[in-house]
Amino acid sequence: SGSEGGKTVYNKSDRHDTHTRTSDRHDTHTSTDRHDRHRKGGSNGNGGVSGDRHSGSHKGSGAGKSTKAKLRARAPRKTINKADRRAYRKRARKLYKKISGSRIKSRRYARYVQRYLLRQKRLYRSYGLKAHEYRKRLDATKPYGSKEWRRLYSKWYHYIRYQIHWYQRYMHFQRIRRRRFKYHSQTWWVLTKDINRYALRYKYFLKFYRSRIAYWRRGMNQQSKAYRRLQRARHRAKRARVWRRRRARYRYWTRHVWKYRRHSSKYTSAIEHLNARYKQILARYEAKNTYWTGRVDKQTACTRSFYRDNRWMGYYRRRLLRLYRNYNNFLGRRRRRLKRTTQEYQQVSKDKIELMRKLTGLYKNQTRRYKTVWACYKGNRKSRGYRKWRRYVRRSSRWTQRLRAGRRARQKRHAYRNRRKLWKYRVMGKRYQARFARIEARWQRVMAVYKRYQAYYAGKMSQRRLGGRWWRVAYYRWRRYSWRGYKWYSWYIRLLRRRRRYLKRFPDEYNKVSAQIVQLQKDRSAWYAAYKGAVSAWVTKLQAARGSGRAYRRVAKSQKRNASRGAWRQSWKDWRTNQRIVLRSRWGTSTHRVALYRTYKAMRACMVSWRHTARKYRHKLRGLKRGSRRYWHYYKYMLWWQRYVLFGYRRIGRFFRVYAHRMRRGSARRAWAVRTAAAYQVLMMRYFKYFRKNLKYRYRVSRRGGRARRYWRRWRSKYRRYYRRYRKGWRARRKARAKRYRRRIWRKRWGGKAQRKYEARVWRYWYRIWRYYVRRQHYYKKKLYRYRAGTHRWRIWFHRFRTSWARMLRWANWQIRFQKKMQRRFRSNQGRYKVYQSKIDRWNAWRRKLVDKWNGYLAYWANEVKSKRAKKMIARQTRRAGRYTNFRSLWKAYYYDRYYVLRSKVGDARYNQYQPKMAGDRKALLDWYKRRRDAYKARMDKYGARTRHYRRYFKLFMYYNWRIIRILRYDVRYHFRWLRMLRRHTDQYRAAKASLRVSRGELKAAYHANYAAIRHRYSQIRRNGREWKRWARWRRWYRHRMARRRARKYRRTYTRSAYWYHRFHKLRAGSTRWSHALKRMQWYYTRTRDSYKRWTAHWKGKLGVRRAGSRRWWYAFRRYRAYNRHLIHLYYWWMKFDARYRRFYKAGSAEYNAVNADREATRQEKDAAVKDYIATMQLYVGKIDQSKYARVYGKVNSFYMRYQKRYSTYRNPVKELRVAEHAWWALRATAQTDAGYLSAWNNMIAKREAVLKAYDGADANYRNKMAQYKNHRSRGYRYWFRRSILYRYYKWREMHRGAWFVRYRLRHGLTRGSQAYVNIENMWRNEWGRMALLYKNMKIRLRGRLHELSRRSREYQYWYRWYRWAVYKTRRYYRWKTAYARRRLARWRTAFWSYKYGDAQYVRRLRHVWSYWLRRWKNYIARMNRWRAAVRRHKLGHRAWRYSFRRSMRYAARGLKWIGWWIRFTRRRQRVFTKQGDGNYERLEKEVAAWSAFRTKYVGVVSARVKYWRGRLHSGSRAYRLVNIYYKTYSGRETWRSVYRTLRAEEYKAWRGSPDWAKIKEYRAKLVAFFDEHAKKWDDYVAKQPKASRKYIYGYRHMFWWKYYGLREYKRGWKIATAKKDQATADSDKAEAKKRYEELAGRLTKDQDGLVHSSWLYRALRGTVYWLGKYYAWTQK
């Protein structure tokens, strides 16, 4: 705490100050003024730094005493003598140097400042006391102006000048100290108050000085010497005051010129004021310099006047140099704010260059003149003058050297800048040549300086005493310029190597640059060899010399470092060389393996050497004093070697990433490389963090404004940029991982462990990025309030704040969309749904709050900023926010239109509401995008193609082009889905199809236009730059989209051809559709065949051009092989088509022969293609160099041998089997007991078994090869798995063919019940059983394979089709087995009625029927229970739940139907085998009653289950509609059953003799009305379906049966009425039956029109009409 104004003031930590809060200490200043003596506060014991960390009291200080009291105790009030003052000044200068090199938070810094201020205050007190003493004596000495008075005046003026200098020095020291603290921090304010206080004291002191001179002048004779002396002093004080004000105004304008916007009136006025002040001060300094220089040139050397004039000349020259430097810094700062292409920039550059020339010349001249004065004192080297002028010479020489070094740095910087810009231009263009000429000139200029200095210091080493101090200085500088020259050689060689890469198309230039590189490498080697040789020679000389131990040790260390450098540099060269070989060679070859091993070896050697060296320097630091020169020397070396380690980690990570991309996706090797790269990336980031910590410490302890601080600032900015880049990449990977997990989460079972794990991962990665965005936004917002609103820095931070806000908003939207999609998994009344809804509401509220805050920020800053540029920026952001709101309204309208159209039923109210608005909203949105795109296009065209603005506007232009493409893609999807909703062959359907075609054309045109724009941009920018890589990604995306579009178009063409291929054989030969299908098939075959032949010939021609076995040859061979195989398969397909096509014609007819001739021509083309393939492989097997291309040779040879082996192992046995099949088929008409027939049959069976055995062997062989691969995603495993499944399929094909032959023999020529029939029937069943085992085997293997693949992969989709095929075949087998068992049951039941009741045959057949019925019943109940359990397990209302519920109700209905079957079977047994009244009749009656009661209870259980699920579902859901169908069925069943039972009971009474015809008529009308209602529903359904489609047939069947049920009821009534001789009822029922029959038969006859007579539906309708006419002919009588 401190006190001020009599009050205690406690310091509070400033919010902008990051230093540790400490207590204030009392002021130690002493003044002659009594008010100052009692003033307190202002600074602490740390010299006025209340924010320093160690400014508190230290250990050992006196308790209870203030710092001021301690200092007063150490500094008594009596003055100090002259020797002590000189010692204090000397000590203060040393402390000043130590303070400049110390860290502000260290104890050492606080101690130095405290000591420095203590000595300064003692000096100040001593000067004040001495001046006060002489002033009193001057006042007492009379008269004024006497000799004694003049002597005392000289003493007094001496101490006055000391006081003036003290004030200036003290305030300068405090200002320098203040720079090291944060602006407006607490410490900064303390120092500012101290400076202002002493500035005020200085002002009053000068006023007092002038007043004393005026007072003494009044009592003097104006002609006296003393008066003239006082007059001169008065004039000097007045002039100093004027010039002090002018310099203050110059500094004022230097500071305030940056407040104004460039080119504004205030800015121009400030520049004019500054230039005027500069010229005014410059004119005086140059005039004074010229005056004193002229006086010096007239003087004799080494006289008193010569010394005096040199002193004044140096005084004004130093002021002139300081003014030059200050104005030069101002011009540099002004130039940095200008564009290089402006005239103002060029003018400022010229002024700066001219000023630097003046400055350099002035320094050179000053050094020469200082040396002249210094030579006067060389006789007495211990004198003050010698030391003083030596300091002047060294200081001036240092400035000269600094200027020369700055000039070299500018030359190098210009060379670096031209090197960066060099790659923008074409390598042989004029601008490229001009840039390179500049680089070469500057390189030679700098290299000449290095050579000159190296030779200069080598000569100095030879001249000076061996091993002495100045010899070591010359050695250090000689070594420095030797290494600089070596590095400069290396820099230029790297530049030429990169240039050479672009000259491959220009052999002359390429050879010229190569020769230049070789020559430079020789020069560099000679340079380095000369350096090493000189070091070795000096080591030998120093070893023999005496008194040179220190020099010997330093030179010996250099020799040792050279030796160690050679070791790791050789490893470094091996690393680079072998790494290039690894990335260029093919994986698996011997070259690749050897280079990879050598890369690992060199990599480890380099990293071990670098880490060991960095660790060695870190250990050296432990034994050194922190802050010493040696400490920082080793610290610098430690950072250098840590940088090498960091570079090594980065290179290793990049190598493994590139290495992984060279490998195949899914392979174990690639996964290992990716994991290794990630591990090294993490290791690099951790080491980077440690490195940045060390670098930050080194930077912070460097003196502000010093050379070391500038050096480490470059390091800090460079590696901070690298660290941010790597962190940005890390965030990008985290975002990509979150997106990847978000994609994967939908594939997992909901509520399972995997789903919960992925959800937690998504949240974790999302939240880490989110936390970073929030942190950065708070940081940027804090920065905004640190700078004046509207300034350049403020605009930079405002832009960053805006981007962070946008990223936060976008990332929050990402999370909201994710939560909404997660919410869809639950119903609105579930708890999880409400949990997600609360999260969504919270994030939406936060998002709205964020948007409102942003609008508030815009409104606030719009009032705060004053500059036009900042106002424009704020206005632009405000307009953008409004534009975003308008865009959102357009986007929502378009989105909801599209959504509700696709979610509604065609023709309903919601569909009619949104569908007409769709086109208008789409057009409005597209017009908005196009306006924005055209606006950016217009802005883009105003700038050059290489400018920053063009690059920015082109990016926005392409961005809105992509937005337009997104809408066009939505259009294609919308029209495609809309098309599927409409009925075929309607006007609306045809219009939608045309719209889809137009949308696809627009999308294609947009793809090509954007692709062309990116290709054009490629020609304007530098290859492999950041922009080039961005557009490379875009170009790749467009290329993939276009390729996918072409593939889908080809797929649609193939699908349409496949459709016509299948429809062709069901159409009537010669019909219009038949001809269209044939034409379509021929067009597709011709087009595809020509394409395959063209590409096959193209790639075969490439094989002959390229070197056999090379990488490009292998690429061409794979393409040739693929297209050749496609062509062969197409030939096979067309031959199969011709074989089925010729069936339409009679054998031997002209049409039949024409089709057969075409088939034979296709066969010949196929054989030619096969022979060409074999001949090509055989040719190149002999051409490929096995030693050089062993892998390619092995592949081609394996293809060749595999083809031959397959032909002999599989195709020859298949051909023999086909011959045997034809031989048996030719004998099929002969008797089956014939010996030739049986021999041919047995031969065919044996051949087939041999083929099946070969297929089993191939499958086992491939499965063994699959077992060798641990990674099931590897290429080899995929290949062998595919071969294995294919041979399983080949086996099934042969088994299926054999089963057909067995079935043919079973149906033709065998008598049912004979032993031969039984044998063949058993063979038939065995064939089906073997195929069933094969189906199950394939299904298991394919299911396992699907679990190993990603569901989104193309391979998964391929094998999923195979899996569905196996599942379909398995179900087909079980359907066949069930149907076969049912047919057996039907046969048993038919034979059952011919047996006698109760005998053995009766009981046996009854047991057979009961066992079959019970087996099926158990099967239905078991399946029903299984799917009931699945219903309880799945999420309510979900797709899986609906599927399971549908399956459970299916088996429940089948069980109910099966109960009814047994009840009907029992009643028939009752009617056939028993009579009413006997015991068996009653027993069967009880059995029927029991089964009927069980059926009633069964229906009640099913109905209750349906009611339960109906009550739990939402009324508008899809699942509710499904359950409601069953609810209507089972809950409305009782009403229908009551009508049906009542009618049947009345009919039974009528048969018994007591008919109630009115009641029978009433209930029959009710029952038929129910049938007619259902028939009407299915009739409406049929009217909406395309004719002859699958849904049409399905609905038509239901419609027919309900109409037939009504017709059958009236037939039943006519029979009863006719039997009971009620003619009126009989006539009524007959008329109604006739009416319904004619209506139904007419409908069936009419629906035959337009159908092909060979189609199934036509035959079904015609047969049904025939059947109706036969069984209802009585209605026509």
mmCIF file of N, CA, C and O in Angstrom, residues 768-812:
data_model
loop_
_atom_site.group_PDB
_atom_site.id
_atom_site.type_symbol
_atom_site.label_atom_id
_atom_site.label_comp_id
_atom_site.label_asym_id
_atom_site.label_seq_id
_atom_site.Cartn_x
_atom_site.Cartn_y
_atom_site.Cartn_z
ATOM 1 N N ARG A 768 -15.322 -30.224 -27.825
ATOM 2 C CA ARG A 768 -13.950 -29.708 -27.803
ATOM 3 C C ARG A 768 -13.775 -28.584 -28.816
ATOM 4 O O ARG A 768 -13.168 -27.551 -28.531
ATOM 5 N N ILE A 769 -14.337 -28.765 -29.995
ATOM 6 C CA ILE A 769 -14.264 -27.697 -31.000
ATOM 7 C C ILE A 769 -15.103 -26.501 -30.558
ATOM 8 O O ILE A 769 -14.690 -25.341 -30.703
ATOM 9 N N TRP A 770 -16.245 -26.800 -30.008
ATOM 10 C CA TRP A 770 -17.127 -25.730 -29.547
ATOM 11 C C TRP A 770 -16.449 -24.891 -28.462
ATOM 12 O O TRP A 770 -16.511 -23.662 -28.463
ATOM 13 N N ARG A 771 -15.799 -25.539 -27.528
ATOM 14 C CA ARG A 771 -15.127 -24.828 -26.440
ATOM 15 C C ARG A 771 -14.017 -23.925 -26.981
ATOM 16 O O ARG A 771 -13.811 -22.808 -26.501
ATOM 17 N N TYR A 772 -13.329 -24.408 -28.010
ATOM 18 C CA TYR A 772 -12.287 -23.584 -28.633
ATOM 19 C C TYR A 772 -12.891 -22.338 -29.264
ATOM 20 O O TYR A 772 -12.371 -21.223 -29.105
ATOM 21 N N TYR A 773 -14.015 -22.499 -29.985
ATOM 22 C CA TYR A 773 -14.647 -21.347 -30.625
ATOM 23 C C TYR A 773 -15.106 -20.316 -29.583
ATOM 24 O O TYR A 773 -14.943 -19.099 -29.782
ATOM 25 N N VAL A 774 -15.673 -20.790 -28.491
ATOM 26 C CA VAL A 774 -16.130 -19.866 -27.453
ATOM 27 C C VAL A 774 -14.940 -19.126 -26.844
ATOM 28 O O VAL A 774 -14.980 -17.903 -26.627
ATOM 29 N N ARG A 775 -13.869 -19.857 -26.586
ATOM 30 C CA ARG A 775 -12.685 -19.235 -26.004
ATOM 31 C C ARG A 775 -12.103 -18.170 -26.922
ATOM 32 O O ARG A 775 -11.732 -17.072 -26.495
ATOM 33 N N ARG A 776 -12.029 -18.495 -28.215
ATOM 34 C CA ARG A 776 -11.484 -17.521 -29.159
ATOM 35 C C ARG A 776 -12.382 -16.307 -29.285
ATOM 36 O O ARG A 776 -11.910 -15.182 -29.423
ATOM 37 N N GLN A 777 -13.691 -16.501 -29.214
ATOM 38 C CA GLN A 777 -14.576 -15.343 -29.346
ATOM 39 C C GLN A 777 -14.420 -14.398 -28.166
ATOM 40 O O GLN A 777 -14.397 -13.177 -28.329
ATOM 41 N N HIS A 778 -14.304 -14.944 -26.952
ATOM 42 C CA HIS A 778 -14.089 -14.083 -25.793
ATOM 43 C C HIS A 778 -12.759 -13.334 -25.919
ATOM 44 O O HIS A 778 -12.662 -12.150 -25.561
ATOM 45 N N TYR A 779 -11.763 -14.019 -26.433
ATOM 46 C CA TYR A 779 -10.459 -13.385 -26.600
ATOM 47 C C TYR A 779 -10.531 -12.242 -27.603
ATOM 48 O O TYR A 779 -10.019 -11.136 -27.361
ATOM 49 N N TYR A 780 -11.202 -12.472 -28.735
ATOM 50 C CA TYR A 780 -11.318 -11.426 -29.750
ATOM 51 C C TYR A 780 -12.175 -10.260 -29.252
ATOM 52 O O TYR A 780 -11.891 -9.092 -29.562
ATOM 53 N N LYS A 781 -13.197 -10.573 -28.511
ATOM 54 C CA LYS A 781 -14.036 -9.506 -27.977
ATOM 55 C C LYS A 781 -13.241 -8.634 -27.011
ATOM 56 O O LYS A 781 -13.372 -7.398 -27.011
ATOM 57 N N LYS A 782 -12.415 -9.240 -26.196
ATOM 58 C CA LYS A 782 -11.568 -8.478 -25.276
ATOM 59 C C LYS A 782 -10.599 -7.583 -26.051
ATOM 60 O O LYS A 782 -10.336 -6.435 -25.667
ATOM 61 N N LYS A 783 -10.077 -8.108 -27.174
ATOM 62 C CA LYS A 783 -9.148 -7.322 -27.980
ATOM 63 C C LYS A 783 -9.819 -6.094 -28.588
ATOM 64 O O LYS A 783 -9.181 -5.057 -28.795
ATOM 65 N N LEU A 784 -11.123 -6.211 -28.894
ATOM 66 C CA LEU A 784 -11.807 -5.088 -29.522
ATOM 67 C C LEU A 784 -11.789 -3.848 -28.644
ATOM 68 O O LEU A 784 -11.719 -2.720 -29.141
ATOM 69 N N TYR A 785 -11.868 -4.035 -27.329
ATOM 70 C CA TYR A 785 -11.938 -2.896 -26.427
ATOM 71 C C TYR A 785 -10.561 -2.362 -26.048
ATOM 72 O O TYR A 785 -10.464 -1.412 -25.283
ATOM 73 N N ARG A 786 -9.516 -2.965 -26.565
ATOM 74 C CA ARG A 786 -8.167 -2.482 -26.271
ATOM 75 C C ARG A 786 -7.688 -1.451 -27.278
ATOM 76 O O ARG A 786 -6.711 -0.753 -27.034
ATOM 77 N N TYR A 787 -8.364 -1.396 -28.440
ATOM 78 C CA TYR A 787 -7.930 -0.485 -29.491
ATOM 79 C C TYR A 787 -9.034 0.523 -29.789
ATOM 80 O O TYR A 787 -10.225 0.263 -29.564
ATOM 81 N N ARG A 788 -8.617 1.619 -30.307
ATOM 82 C CA ARG A 788 -9.573 2.665 -30.658
ATOM 83 C C ARG A 788 -10.449 2.197 -31.810
ATOM 84 O O ARG A 788 -9.961 1.652 -32.798
ATOM 85 N N ALA A 789 -11.745 2.411 -31.655
ATOM 86 C CA ALA A 789 -12.709 1.899 -32.627
ATOM 87 C C ALA A 789 -12.460 2.496 -33.995
ATOM 88 O O ALA A 789 -12.339 3.720 -34.148
ATOM 89 N N GLY A 790 -12.377 1.647 -34.989
ATOM 90 C CA GLY A 790 -12.220 2.082 -36.365
ATOM 91 C C GLY A 790 -10.809 2.033 -36.883
ATOM 92 O O GLY A 790 -10.599 2.169 -38.093
ATOM 93 N N THR A 791 -9.817 1.831 -35.996
ATOM 94 C CA THR A 791 -8.433 1.782 -36.449
ATOM 95 C C THR A 791 -8.162 0.467 -37.182
ATOM 96 O O THR A 791 -8.986 -0.449 -37.210
ATOM 97 N N HIS A 792 -6.952 0.420 -37.753
ATOM 98 C CA HIS A 792 -6.604 -0.761 -38.532
ATOM 99 C C HIS A 792 -6.602 -2.016 -37.654
ATOM 100 O O HIS A 792 -7.155 -3.056 -38.033
ATOM 101 N N ARG A 793 -5.966 -1.919 -36.480
ATOM 102 C CA ARG A 793 -5.935 -3.073 -35.590
ATOM 103 C C ARG A 793 -7.334 -3.449 -35.125
ATOM 104 O O ARG A 793 -7.672 -4.631 -35.008
ATOM 105 N N TRP A 794 -8.166 -2.469 -34.845
ATOM 106 C CA TRP A 794 -9.532 -2.756 -34.433
ATOM 107 C C TRP A 794 -10.280 -3.512 -35.528
ATOM 108 O O TRP A 794 -11.035 -4.445 -35.252
ATOM 109 N N ARG A 795 -10.087 -3.092 -36.767
ATOM 110 C CA ARG A 795 -10.769 -3.773 -37.873
ATOM 111 C C ARG A 795 -10.300 -5.213 -38.013
ATOM 112 O O ARG A 795 -11.092 -6.117 -38.315
ATOM 113 N N ILE A 796 -8.994 -5.444 -37.781
ATOM 114 C CA ILE A 796 -8.480 -6.819 -37.843
ATOM 115 C C ILE A 796 -9.168 -7.688 -36.797
ATOM 116 O O ILE A 796 -9.663 -8.783 -37.081
ATOM 117 N N TRP A 797 -9.219 -7.173 -35.563
ATOM 118 C CA TRP A 797 -9.832 -7.972 -34.496
ATOM 119 C C TRP A 797 -11.335 -8.067 -34.667
ATOM 120 O O TRP A 797 -11.943 -9.079 -34.268
ATOM 121 N N PHE A 798 -11.957 -7.060 -35.259
ATOM 122 C CA PHE A 798 -13.388 -7.162 -35.520
ATOM 123 C C PHE A 798 -13.670 -8.251 -36.550
ATOM 124 O O PHE A 798 -14.641 -9.006 -36.406
ATOM 125 N N HIS A 799 -12.829 -8.336 -37.569
ATOM 126 C CA HIS A 799 -12.993 -9.391 -38.565
ATOM 127 C C HIS A 799 -12.837 -10.770 -37.914
ATOM 128 O O HIS A 799 -13.625 -11.691 -38.179
ATOM 129 N N ARG A 800 -11.866 -10.923 -37.039
ATOM 130 C CA ARG A 800 -11.688 -12.207 -36.366
ATOM 131 C C ARG A 800 -12.844 -12.513 -35.426
ATOM 132 O O ARG A 800 -13.288 -13.659 -35.319
ATOM 133 N N PHE A 801 -13.322 -11.477 -34.760
ATOM 134 C CA PHE A 801 -14.489 -11.660 -33.896
ATOM 135 C C PHE A 801 -15.699 -12.099 -34.708
ATOM 136 O O PHE A 801 -16.465 -12.982 -34.300
ATOM 137 N N ARG A 802 -15.876 -11.492 -35.876
ATOM 138 C CA ARG A 802 -17.015 -11.858 -36.734
ATOM 139 C C ARG A 802 -16.907 -13.304 -37.218
ATOM 140 O O ARG A 802 -17.888 -14.049 -37.194
ATOM 141 N N THR A 803 -15.712 -13.704 -37.653
ATOM 142 C CA THR A 803 -15.545 -15.081 -38.133
ATOM 143 C C THR A 803 -15.742 -16.088 -37.006
ATOM 144 O O THR A 803 -16.345 -17.145 -37.215
ATOM 145 N N SER A 804 -15.257 -15.767 -35.799
ATOM 146 C CA SER A 804 -15.474 -16.682 -34.679
ATOM 147 C C SER A 804 -16.955 -16.790 -34.343
ATOM 148 O O SER A 804 -17.459 -17.874 -34.023
ATOM 149 N N TRP A 805 -17.668 -15.661 -34.433
ATOM 150 C CA TRP A 805 -19.112 -15.694 -34.197
ATOM 151 C C TRP A 805 -19.814 -16.570 -35.236
ATOM 152 O O TRP A 805 -20.679 -17.383 -34.889
ATOM 153 N N ALA A 806 -19.433 -16.410 -36.494
ATOM 154 C CA ALA A 806 -20.059 -17.214 -37.556
ATOM 155 C C ALA A 806 -19.753 -18.702 -37.357
ATOM 156 O O ALA A 806 -20.624 -19.556 -37.554
ATOM 157 N N ARG A 807 -18.515 -19.017 -36.963
ATOM 158 C CA ARG A 807 -18.179 -20.416 -36.732
ATOM 159 C C ARG A 807 -18.951 -20.992 -35.555
ATOM 160 O O ARG A 807 -19.396 -22.141 -35.589
ATOM 161 N N MET A 808 -19.085 -20.213 -34.499
ATOM 162 C CA MET A 808 -19.888 -20.659 -33.360
ATOM 163 C C MET A 808 -21.322 -20.946 -33.788
ATOM 164 O O MET A 808 -21.904 -21.973 -33.432
ATOM 165 N N LEU A 809 -21.903 -20.038 -34.547
ATOM 166 C CA LEU A 809 -23.283 -20.206 -34.983
ATOM 167 C C LEU A 809 -23.438 -21.424 -35.884
ATOM 168 O O LEU A 809 -24.369 -22.232 -35.725
ATOM 169 N N ARG A 810 -22.499 -21.578 -36.819
ATOM 170 C CA ARG A 810 -22.569 -22.724 -37.717
ATOM 171 C C ARG A 810 -22.387 -24.046 -36.971
ATOM 172 O O ARG A 810 -23.070 -25.032 -37.226
ATOM 173 N N TRP A 811 -21.472 -24.046 -36.020
ATOM 174 C CA TRP A 811 -21.218 -25.286 -35.253
ATOM 175 C C TRP A 811 -22.394 -25.610 -34.336
ATOM 176 O O TRP A 811 -22.723 -26.777 -34.115
ATOM 177 N N ALA A 812 -23.048 -24.586 -33.782
ATOM 178 C CA ALA A 812 -24.249 -24.817 -32.984
ATOM 179 C C ALA A 812 -25.381 -25.358 -33.850
ATOM 180 O O ALA A 812 -26.135 -26.246 -33.425
#
